[in-house]
GROMACS .gro file of C-alpha atoms in nm:
model
  389
    1UNK     CA    1  12.164   0.274  -8.428
    2UNK     CA    2  11.808   0.301  -8.557
    3UNK     CA    3  11.744   0.584  -8.310
    4UNK     CA    4  12.034   0.782  -8.455
    5UNK     CA    5  11.908   0.725  -8.810
    6UNK     CA    6  11.554   0.821  -8.713
    7UNK     CA    7  11.668   1.140  -8.542
    8UNK     CA    8  11.879   1.228  -8.846
    9UNK     CA    9  11.588   1.194  -9.089
   10UNK     CA   10  11.294   1.295  -8.866
   11UNK     CA   11  11.320   1.655  -8.988
   12UNK     CA   12  11.215   1.527  -9.331
   13UNK     CA   13  10.998   1.233  -9.223
   14UNK     CA   14  10.783   1.339  -8.930
   15UNK     CA   15  10.656   0.995  -8.820
   16UNK     CA   16  11.013   0.893  -8.735
   17UNK     CA   17  10.977   1.098  -8.416
   18UNK     CA   18  10.807   0.794  -8.265
   19UNK     CA   19  11.156   0.647  -8.224
   20UNK     CA   20  11.217   0.899  -7.947
   21UNK     CA   21  10.974   0.709  -7.724
   22UNK     CA   22  11.145   0.442  -7.514
   23UNK     CA   23  10.832   0.228  -7.494
   24UNK     CA   24  10.808   0.211  -7.876
   25UNK     CA   25  11.169   0.101  -7.911
   26UNK     CA   26  11.136  -0.146  -7.624
   27UNK     CA   27  10.839  -0.315  -7.789
   28UNK     CA   28  11.026  -0.354  -8.117
   29UNK     CA   29  11.343  -0.464  -7.936
   30UNK     CA   30  11.138  -0.745  -7.783
   31UNK     CA   31  10.992  -0.848  -8.118
   32UNK     CA   32  11.331  -0.822  -8.289
   33UNK     CA   33  11.504  -1.045  -8.034
   34UNK     CA   34  11.214  -1.290  -8.049
   35UNK     CA   35  11.231  -1.304  -8.429
   36UNK     CA   36  11.608  -1.349  -8.434
   37UNK     CA   37  11.586  -1.631  -8.182
   38UNK     CA   38  11.307  -1.815  -8.360
   39UNK     CA   39  11.463  -1.779  -8.704
   40UNK     CA   40  11.822  -1.856  -8.605
   41UNK     CA   41  11.733  -2.121  -8.345
   42UNK     CA   42  11.709  -2.427  -8.573
   43UNK     CA   43  12.036  -2.340  -8.748
   44UNK     CA   44  12.215  -2.286  -8.416
   45UNK     CA   45  12.085  -2.618  -8.280
   46UNK     CA   46  12.197  -2.801  -8.596
   47UNK     CA   47  12.539  -2.638  -8.572
   48UNK     CA   48  12.576  -2.740  -8.207
   49UNK     CA   49  12.468  -3.094  -8.289
   50UNK     CA   50  12.711  -3.109  -8.582
   51UNK     CA   51  12.994  -2.991  -8.356
   52UNK     CA   52  12.884  -3.258  -8.105
   53UNK     CA   53  12.843  -2.996  -7.834
   54UNK     CA   54  12.637  -3.232  -7.619
   55UNK     CA   55  12.545  -3.204  -7.253
   56UNK     CA   56  12.739  -3.429  -7.016
   57UNK     CA   57  12.478  -3.527  -6.757
   58UNK     CA   58  12.583  -3.570  -6.394
   59UNK     CA   59  12.605  -3.937  -6.299
   60UNK     CA   60  12.501  -3.851  -5.943
   61UNK     CA   61  12.190  -3.669  -6.065
   62UNK     CA   62  11.840  -3.805  -6.121
   63UNK     CA   63  11.847  -4.122  -6.329
   64UNK     CA   64  11.563  -3.990  -6.544
   65UNK     CA   65  11.803  -3.725  -6.677
   66UNK     CA   66  12.043  -3.976  -6.832
   67UNK     CA   67  11.827  -3.978  -7.143
   68UNK     CA   68  11.926  -3.613  -7.194
   69UNK     CA   69  12.291  -3.704  -7.234
   70UNK     CA   70  12.416  -3.568  -7.566
   71UNK     CA   71  12.145  -3.302  -7.607
   72UNK     CA   72  12.309  -2.991  -7.759
   73UNK     CA   73  12.412  -2.739  -7.495
   74UNK     CA   74  12.559  -2.386  -7.507
   75UNK     CA   75  12.225  -2.267  -7.647
   76UNK     CA   76  12.276  -1.953  -7.441
   77UNK     CA   77  12.482  -1.829  -7.736
   78UNK     CA   78  12.153  -1.788  -7.923
   79UNK     CA   79  12.015  -1.577  -7.636
   80UNK     CA   80  12.322  -1.352  -7.623
   81UNK     CA   81  12.324  -1.300  -7.999
   82UNK     CA   82  11.955  -1.206  -7.998
   83UNK     CA   83  11.994  -0.968  -7.703
   84UNK     CA   84  12.306  -0.800  -7.841
   85UNK     CA   85  12.175  -0.741  -8.192
   86UNK     CA   86  11.836  -0.619  -8.075
   87UNK     CA   87  11.981  -0.391  -7.807
   88UNK     CA   88  12.233  -0.237  -8.045
   89UNK     CA   89  11.963  -0.180  -8.306
   90UNK     CA   90  11.706  -0.012  -8.082
   91UNK     CA   91  11.895   0.150  -7.792
   92UNK     CA   92  12.061   0.489  -7.756
   93UNK     CA   93  12.434   0.425  -7.788
   94UNK     CA   94  12.510   0.741  -7.590
   95UNK     CA   95  12.330   0.608  -7.284
   96UNK     CA   96  12.564   0.556  -6.987
   97UNK     CA   97  12.403   0.230  -6.872
   98UNK     CA   98  12.355   0.027  -7.191
   99UNK     CA   99  12.724  -0.044  -7.246
  100UNK     CA  100  12.811  -0.157  -6.890
  101UNK     CA  101  12.510  -0.392  -6.886
  102UNK     CA  102  12.619  -0.538  -7.219
  103UNK     CA  103  12.978  -0.562  -7.089
  104UNK     CA  104  12.872  -0.757  -6.782
  105UNK     CA  105  12.632  -0.980  -6.977
  106UNK     CA  106  12.881  -1.073  -7.247
  107UNK     CA  107  13.168  -1.096  -6.998
  108UNK     CA  108  12.988  -1.350  -6.783
  109UNK     CA  109  12.871  -1.520  -7.101
  110UNK     CA  110  13.235  -1.564  -7.203
  111UNK     CA  111  13.312  -1.724  -6.866
  112UNK     CA  112  13.019  -1.959  -6.916
  113UNK     CA  113  13.136  -2.038  -7.268
  114UNK     CA  114  13.478  -2.153  -7.145
  115UNK     CA  115  13.309  -2.352  -6.867
  116UNK     CA  116  13.078  -2.525  -7.115
  117UNK     CA  117  13.369  -2.583  -7.354
  118UNK     CA  118  13.557  -2.777  -7.089
  119UNK     CA  119  13.247  -2.980  -7.012
  120UNK     CA  120  13.198  -3.065  -7.379
  121UNK     CA  121  13.560  -3.124  -7.485
  122UNK     CA  122  13.674  -3.309  -7.173
  123UNK     CA  123  13.332  -3.466  -7.100
  124UNK     CA  124  13.356  -3.333  -6.745
  125UNK     CA  125  13.017  -3.231  -6.595
  126UNK     CA  126  13.199  -3.007  -6.343
  127UNK     CA  127  13.355  -2.787  -6.612
  128UNK     CA  128  13.583  -2.497  -6.513
  129UNK     CA  129  13.730  -2.522  -6.159
  130UNK     CA  130  13.528  -2.312  -5.913
  131UNK     CA  131  13.824  -2.097  -5.810
  132UNK     CA  132  13.906  -2.006  -6.167
  133UNK     CA  133  13.543  -1.931  -6.246
  134UNK     CA  134  13.498  -1.710  -5.939
  135UNK     CA  135  13.822  -1.527  -6.013
  136UNK     CA  136  13.700  -1.412  -6.354
  137UNK     CA  137  13.352  -1.339  -6.221
  138UNK     CA  138  13.505  -1.129  -5.946
  139UNK     CA  139  13.720  -0.929  -6.186
  140UNK     CA  140  13.423  -0.838  -6.405
  141UNK     CA  141  13.200  -0.780  -6.103
  142UNK     CA  142  13.447  -0.542  -5.935
  143UNK     CA  143  13.506  -0.342  -6.255
  144UNK     CA  144  13.130  -0.309  -6.306
  145UNK     CA  145  13.074  -0.217  -5.940
  146UNK     CA  146  13.340   0.053  -5.953
  147UNK     CA  147  13.185   0.208  -6.263
  148UNK     CA  148  12.826   0.187  -6.138
  149UNK     CA  149  12.914   0.342  -5.800
  150UNK     CA  150  12.978   0.677  -5.967
  151UNK     CA  151  12.759   0.637  -6.273
  152UNK     CA  152  12.444   0.579  -6.065
  153UNK     CA  153  12.535   0.861  -5.826
  154UNK     CA  154  12.614   1.110  -6.104
  155UNK     CA  155  12.335   1.354  -6.191
  156UNK     CA  156  12.411   1.318  -6.561
  157UNK     CA  157  12.626   1.142  -6.819
  158UNK     CA  158  12.918   1.382  -6.802
  159UNK     CA  159  12.966   1.383  -6.425
  160UNK     CA  160  13.090   1.025  -6.380
  161UNK     CA  161  13.457   1.108  -6.416
  162UNK     CA  162  13.426   1.417  -6.197
  163UNK     CA  163  13.280   1.209  -5.912
  164UNK     CA  164  13.550   0.947  -5.946
  165UNK     CA  165  13.828   1.207  -5.934
  166UNK     CA  166  13.664   1.374  -5.633
  167UNK     CA  167  13.654   1.036  -5.455
  168UNK     CA  168  14.026   0.977  -5.518
  169UNK     CA  169  14.117   1.329  -5.404
  170UNK     CA  170  13.911   1.284  -5.087
  171UNK     CA  171  14.132   0.994  -4.985
  172UNK     CA  172  13.866   0.739  -5.085
  173UNK     CA  173  13.631   0.861  -4.812
  174UNK     CA  174  13.367   1.053  -5.008
  175UNK     CA  175  12.998   0.979  -4.948
  176UNK     CA  176  12.749   0.915  -5.227
  177UNK     CA  177  12.419   1.102  -5.269
  178UNK     CA  178  12.101   0.954  -5.113
  179UNK     CA  179  11.984   0.797  -5.441
  180UNK     CA  180  12.275   0.554  -5.415
  181UNK     CA  181  12.153   0.428  -5.075
  182UNK     CA  182  12.016   0.078  -5.018
  183UNK     CA  183  11.640   0.119  -5.062
  184UNK     CA  184  11.408  -0.069  -4.828
  185UNK     CA  185  11.081  -0.157  -5.006
  186UNK     CA  186  10.739  -0.077  -4.855
  187UNK     CA  187  10.877   0.237  -4.686
  188UNK     CA  188  10.893   0.588  -4.834
  189UNK     CA  189  11.189   0.722  -4.642
  190UNK     CA  190  11.385   0.426  -4.503
  191UNK     CA  191  11.717   0.367  -4.675
  192UNK     CA  192  12.071   0.291  -4.565
  193UNK     CA  193  12.374   0.492  -4.681
  194UNK     CA  194  12.636   0.264  -4.827
  195UNK     CA  195  12.928   0.489  -4.911
  196UNK     CA  196  13.146   0.410  -5.209
  197UNK     CA  197  13.301   0.096  -5.062
  198UNK     CA  198  12.967  -0.034  -4.939
  199UNK     CA  199  12.810   0.029  -5.279
  200UNK     CA  200  13.095  -0.155  -5.454
  201UNK     CA  201  13.071  -0.451  -5.216
  202UNK     CA  202  12.692  -0.477  -5.248
  203UNK     CA  203  12.706  -0.447  -5.626
  204UNK     CA  204  12.972  -0.716  -5.650
  205UNK     CA  205  12.772  -0.961  -5.441
  206UNK     CA  206  12.447  -0.887  -5.626
  207UNK     CA  207  12.598  -0.937  -5.972
  208UNK     CA  208  12.808  -1.244  -5.891
  209UNK     CA  209  12.548  -1.393  -5.658
  210UNK     CA  210  12.259  -1.357  -5.902
  211UNK     CA  211  12.470  -1.498  -6.183
  212UNK     CA  212  12.548  -1.814  -5.990
  213UNK     CA  213  12.195  -1.841  -5.852
  214UNK     CA  214  12.044  -1.851  -6.201
  215UNK     CA  215  12.310  -2.102  -6.302
  216UNK     CA  216  12.218  -2.333  -6.013
  217UNK     CA  217  11.850  -2.306  -6.107
  218UNK     CA  218  11.917  -2.408  -6.467
  219UNK     CA  219  11.870  -2.782  -6.421
  220UNK     CA  220  11.536  -2.866  -6.581
  221UNK     CA  221  11.385  -2.793  -6.921
  222UNK     CA  222  11.260  -2.434  -6.916
  223UNK     CA  223  11.308  -2.391  -6.540
  224UNK     CA  224  11.552  -2.098  -6.543
  225UNK     CA  225  11.458  -1.911  -6.858
  226UNK     CA  226  11.095  -1.825  -6.780
  227UNK     CA  227  11.164  -1.681  -6.431
  228UNK     CA  228  11.447  -1.484  -6.592
  229UNK     CA  229  11.205  -1.342  -6.848
  230UNK     CA  230  10.951  -1.249  -6.579
  231UNK     CA  231  11.201  -1.092  -6.342
  232UNK     CA  232  11.378  -0.913  -6.628
  233UNK     CA  233  11.051  -0.769  -6.756
  234UNK     CA  234  10.964  -0.641  -6.408
  235UNK     CA  235  11.308  -0.482  -6.376
  236UNK     CA  236  11.245  -0.315  -6.711
  237UNK     CA  237  10.935  -0.154  -6.562
  238UNK     CA  238  11.140  -0.036  -6.264
  239UNK     CA  239  11.402   0.102  -6.502
  240UNK     CA  240  11.147   0.297  -6.704
  241UNK     CA  241  10.989   0.448  -6.392
  242UNK     CA  242  11.326   0.522  -6.231
  243UNK     CA  243  11.443   0.702  -6.543
  244UNK     CA  244  11.136   0.929  -6.542
  245UNK     CA  245  11.156   1.232  -6.315
  246UNK     CA  246  10.778   1.257  -6.279
  247UNK     CA  247  10.708   0.888  -6.215
  248UNK     CA  248  10.998   0.849  -5.971
  249UNK     CA  249  10.886   1.154  -5.775
  250UNK     CA  250  10.527   1.027  -5.760
  251UNK     CA  251  10.631   0.675  -5.653
  252UNK     CA  252  10.901   0.788  -5.405
  253UNK     CA  253  11.178   0.599  -5.582
  254UNK     CA  254  11.521   0.740  -5.678
  255UNK     CA  255  11.543   0.922  -6.008
  256UNK     CA  256  11.836   0.784  -6.208
  257UNK     CA  257  11.865   0.982  -6.535
  258UNK     CA  258  11.917   0.746  -6.828
  259UNK     CA  259  11.798   0.433  -6.648
  260UNK     CA  260  11.482   0.422  -6.859
  261UNK     CA  261  11.687   0.316  -7.161
  262UNK     CA  262  11.742  -0.021  -6.991
  263UNK     CA  263  11.381  -0.103  -7.079
  264UNK     CA  264  11.514  -0.171  -7.431
  265UNK     CA  265  11.767  -0.421  -7.296
  266UNK     CA  266  11.506  -0.586  -7.073
  267UNK     CA  267  11.268  -0.611  -7.368
  268UNK     CA  268  11.539  -0.771  -7.579
  269UNK     CA  269  11.615  -1.015  -7.296
  270UNK     CA  270  11.247  -1.108  -7.269
  271UNK     CA  271  11.214  -1.164  -7.643
  272UNK     CA  272  11.535  -1.368  -7.661
  273UNK     CA  273  11.428  -1.572  -7.359
  274UNK     CA  274  11.088  -1.655  -7.504
  275UNK     CA  275  11.248  -1.756  -7.833
  276UNK     CA  276  11.487  -1.984  -7.647
  277UNK     CA  277  11.199  -2.133  -7.448
  278UNK     CA  278  11.044  -2.238  -7.780
  279UNK     CA  279  11.331  -2.484  -7.819
  280UNK     CA  280  11.403  -2.544  -7.450
  281UNK     CA  281  11.049  -2.651  -7.352
  282UNK     CA  282  11.023  -3.014  -7.240
  283UNK     CA  283  11.159  -3.225  -7.399
  284UNK     CA  284  11.436  -2.975  -7.467
  285UNK     CA  285  11.602  -2.961  -7.806
  286UNK     CA  286  11.885  -2.753  -7.661
  287UNK     CA  287  12.014  -2.653  -7.319
  288UNK     CA  288  12.113  -2.303  -7.214
  289UNK     CA  289  12.444  -2.398  -7.059
  290UNK     CA  290  12.653  -2.176  -6.836
  291UNK     CA  291  12.708  -1.938  -7.126
  292UNK     CA  292  12.344  -1.834  -7.097
  293UNK     CA  293  12.271  -1.884  -6.727
  294UNK     CA  294  12.572  -1.694  -6.594
  295UNK     CA  295  12.516  -1.409  -6.840
  296UNK     CA  296  12.144  -1.367  -6.773
  297UNK     CA  297  12.190  -1.377  -6.396
  298UNK     CA  298  12.463  -1.115  -6.411
  299UNK     CA  299  12.243  -0.896  -6.631
  300UNK     CA  300  11.956  -0.913  -6.381
  301UNK     CA  301  12.188  -0.822  -6.095
  302UNK     CA  302  12.341  -0.528  -6.282
  303UNK     CA  303  12.003  -0.382  -6.376
  304UNK     CA  304  11.874  -0.422  -6.020
  305UNK     CA  305  12.173  -0.224  -5.890
  306UNK     CA  306  12.122   0.056  -6.142
  307UNK     CA  307  11.754   0.098  -6.057
  308UNK     CA  308  11.835   0.065  -5.682
  309UNK     CA  309  11.612  -0.239  -5.626
  310UNK     CA  310  11.849  -0.501  -5.491
  311UNK     CA  311  11.608  -0.614  -5.219
  312UNK     CA  312  11.319  -0.630  -5.466
  313UNK     CA  313  11.535  -0.849  -5.692
  314UNK     CA  314  11.584  -1.076  -5.390
  315UNK     CA  315  11.204  -1.097  -5.358
  316UNK     CA  316  11.116  -1.143  -5.725
  317UNK     CA  317  11.398  -1.389  -5.781
  318UNK     CA  318  11.294  -1.594  -5.481
  319UNK     CA  319  11.321  -1.918  -5.679
  320UNK     CA  320  11.685  -1.841  -5.757
  321UNK     CA  321  11.749  -1.758  -5.391
  322UNK     CA  322  11.586  -2.076  -5.256
  323UNK     CA  323  11.769  -2.293  -5.508
  324UNK     CA  324  12.102  -2.142  -5.401
  325UNK     CA  325  12.026  -2.172  -5.030
  326UNK     CA  326  11.924  -2.536  -5.078
  327UNK     CA  327  12.268  -2.617  -5.219
  328UNK     CA  328  12.446  -2.427  -4.942
  329UNK     CA  329  12.244  -2.597  -4.667
  330UNK     CA  330  12.295  -2.940  -4.823
  331UNK     CA  331  12.672  -2.898  -4.852
  332UNK     CA  332  12.723  -2.745  -4.506
  333UNK     CA  333  12.505  -3.003  -4.330
  334UNK     CA  334  12.671  -3.293  -4.515
  335UNK     CA  335  13.021  -3.174  -4.419
  336UNK     CA  336  12.917  -3.106  -4.059
  337UNK     CA  337  12.757  -3.447  -4.005
  338UNK     CA  338  13.045  -3.624  -4.176
  339UNK     CA  339  13.293  -3.452  -3.946
  340UNK     CA  340  13.087  -3.520  -3.634
  341UNK     CA  341  12.938  -3.862  -3.701
  342UNK     CA  342  13.175  -3.998  -3.965
  343UNK     CA  343  12.891  -4.028  -4.218
  344UNK     CA  344  12.753  -3.738  -4.416
  345UNK     CA  345  12.380  -3.679  -4.393
  346UNK     CA  346  12.151  -3.479  -4.618
  347UNK     CA  347  11.867  -3.237  -4.552
  348UNK     CA  348  11.721  -3.283  -4.901
  349UNK     CA  349  11.697  -3.597  -5.106
  350UNK     CA  350  11.904  -3.416  -5.368
  351UNK     CA  351  12.018  -3.060  -5.428
  352UNK     CA  352  11.939  -2.815  -5.583
  353UNK     CA  353  11.580  -2.803  -5.463
  354UNK     CA  354  11.421  -2.890  -5.799
  355UNK     CA  355  11.594  -3.230  -5.789
  356UNK     CA  356  11.456  -3.288  -5.439
  357UNK     CA  357  11.102  -3.259  -5.570
  358UNK     CA  358  11.186  -3.489  -5.860
  359UNK     CA  359  11.303  -3.748  -5.610
  360UNK     CA  360  10.976  -3.698  -5.421
  361UNK     CA  361  10.790  -3.813  -5.731
  362UNK     CA  362  10.704  -3.488  -5.908
  363UNK     CA  363  10.735  -3.499  -6.285
  364UNK     CA  364  10.982  -3.259  -6.441
  365UNK     CA  365  10.708  -3.051  -6.604
  366UNK     CA  366  10.525  -3.026  -6.270
  367UNK     CA  367  10.832  -2.886  -6.098
  368UNK     CA  368  10.896  -2.638  -6.378
  369UNK     CA  369  10.542  -2.503  -6.409
  370UNK     CA  370  10.490  -2.479  -6.033
  371UNK     CA  371  10.817  -2.286  -5.998
  372UNK     CA  372  10.695  -2.057  -6.278
  373UNK     CA  373  10.372  -1.991  -6.089
  374UNK     CA  374  10.563  -1.910  -5.772
  375UNK     CA  375  10.789  -1.671  -5.963
  376UNK     CA  376  10.489  -1.499  -6.119
  377UNK     CA  377  10.340  -1.434  -5.774
  378UNK     CA  378  10.674  -1.310  -5.641
  379UNK     CA  379  10.718  -1.075  -5.937
  380UNK     CA  380  10.370  -0.929  -5.882
  381UNK     CA  381  10.456  -0.886  -5.514
  382UNK     CA  382  10.778  -0.709  -5.613
  383UNK     CA  383  10.593  -0.474  -5.847
  384UNK     CA  384  10.347  -0.400  -5.566
  385UNK     CA  385  10.633  -0.239  -5.372
  386UNK     CA  386  10.610   0.051  -5.616
  387UNK     CA  387  10.283   0.164  -5.463
  388UNK     CA  388  10.266  -0.001  -5.122
  389UNK     CA  389  10.483   0.242  -4.927
   0.00000   0.00000   0.00000
């Protein structure tokens, strides 16, 4: 919105031309989201406390967490409000990628909201049934994947519909251009053609998988939000470089026209995340809840698909990946040993992985900060793939 106003008046007020620079708007989007979060945070927390939207702590979780029972949850609403307002203020509304990213973010946020609502109203730590949750996640993920398959492949904003029609007329067998291939980091020329169906399948799994991975990681004060901020900021850098014809050519990465505008969204996500961390730092005054975790994870996955860095997201979000794998291994091994020996056995003392370290004697703040440090190193390693080819 502000970009449109600046472009309208820049003929009369020359300095307004600075709004044409993505980096300028991204910086102010970050500060705007940060300011909104810090200013609105206390009021949102008071409102959640007044509505008695308190966290129902798992009885089978660490006993040290029982003291957190009743702490206001659904604080992810504050994050989504900050991101949405800041993005709408500073982004180009005509950009073909801003709206789908917002759609996915708010869509998964709505799923998380209903999940949290059931936890709060019915005092059930499990919330929405898994099948119901995955159904809605799948619907949003498939719609987003179908749109992105042709939007990413299109050379410009106006060609999306033409590509989609051509795919239908081809009998659903049309190939996508090379920039829609699966990029292998550290190599200049190695990539794998996906085709439309392959692109849709990969996009679906990246969006839904990342969403649930961040949600599984969100179990300690500040554990999920800071890695999200770091990974999101790095993806913003990838988006800016991918959207630039000169930078993408120099770095041997696909050029996706319009992708650079996602730097504004990533900046808003970073600002909103830091503002939330102000209140979520140990001991937390408010929890993110599924409304925030599912939304932020889906946003990261969507941006990674647009900038063609799915594997790099896997690297930078290593903490999210390991947390998810720890749950999968624990569940599979428990069921296998119970079927074979009659008694279920565990690989970890408790899953997800952060609870295992708590059971080993690590303090909550130790687990959180050490996971932050690991994420920082992984993000730097992911950014290094830009040049190490």
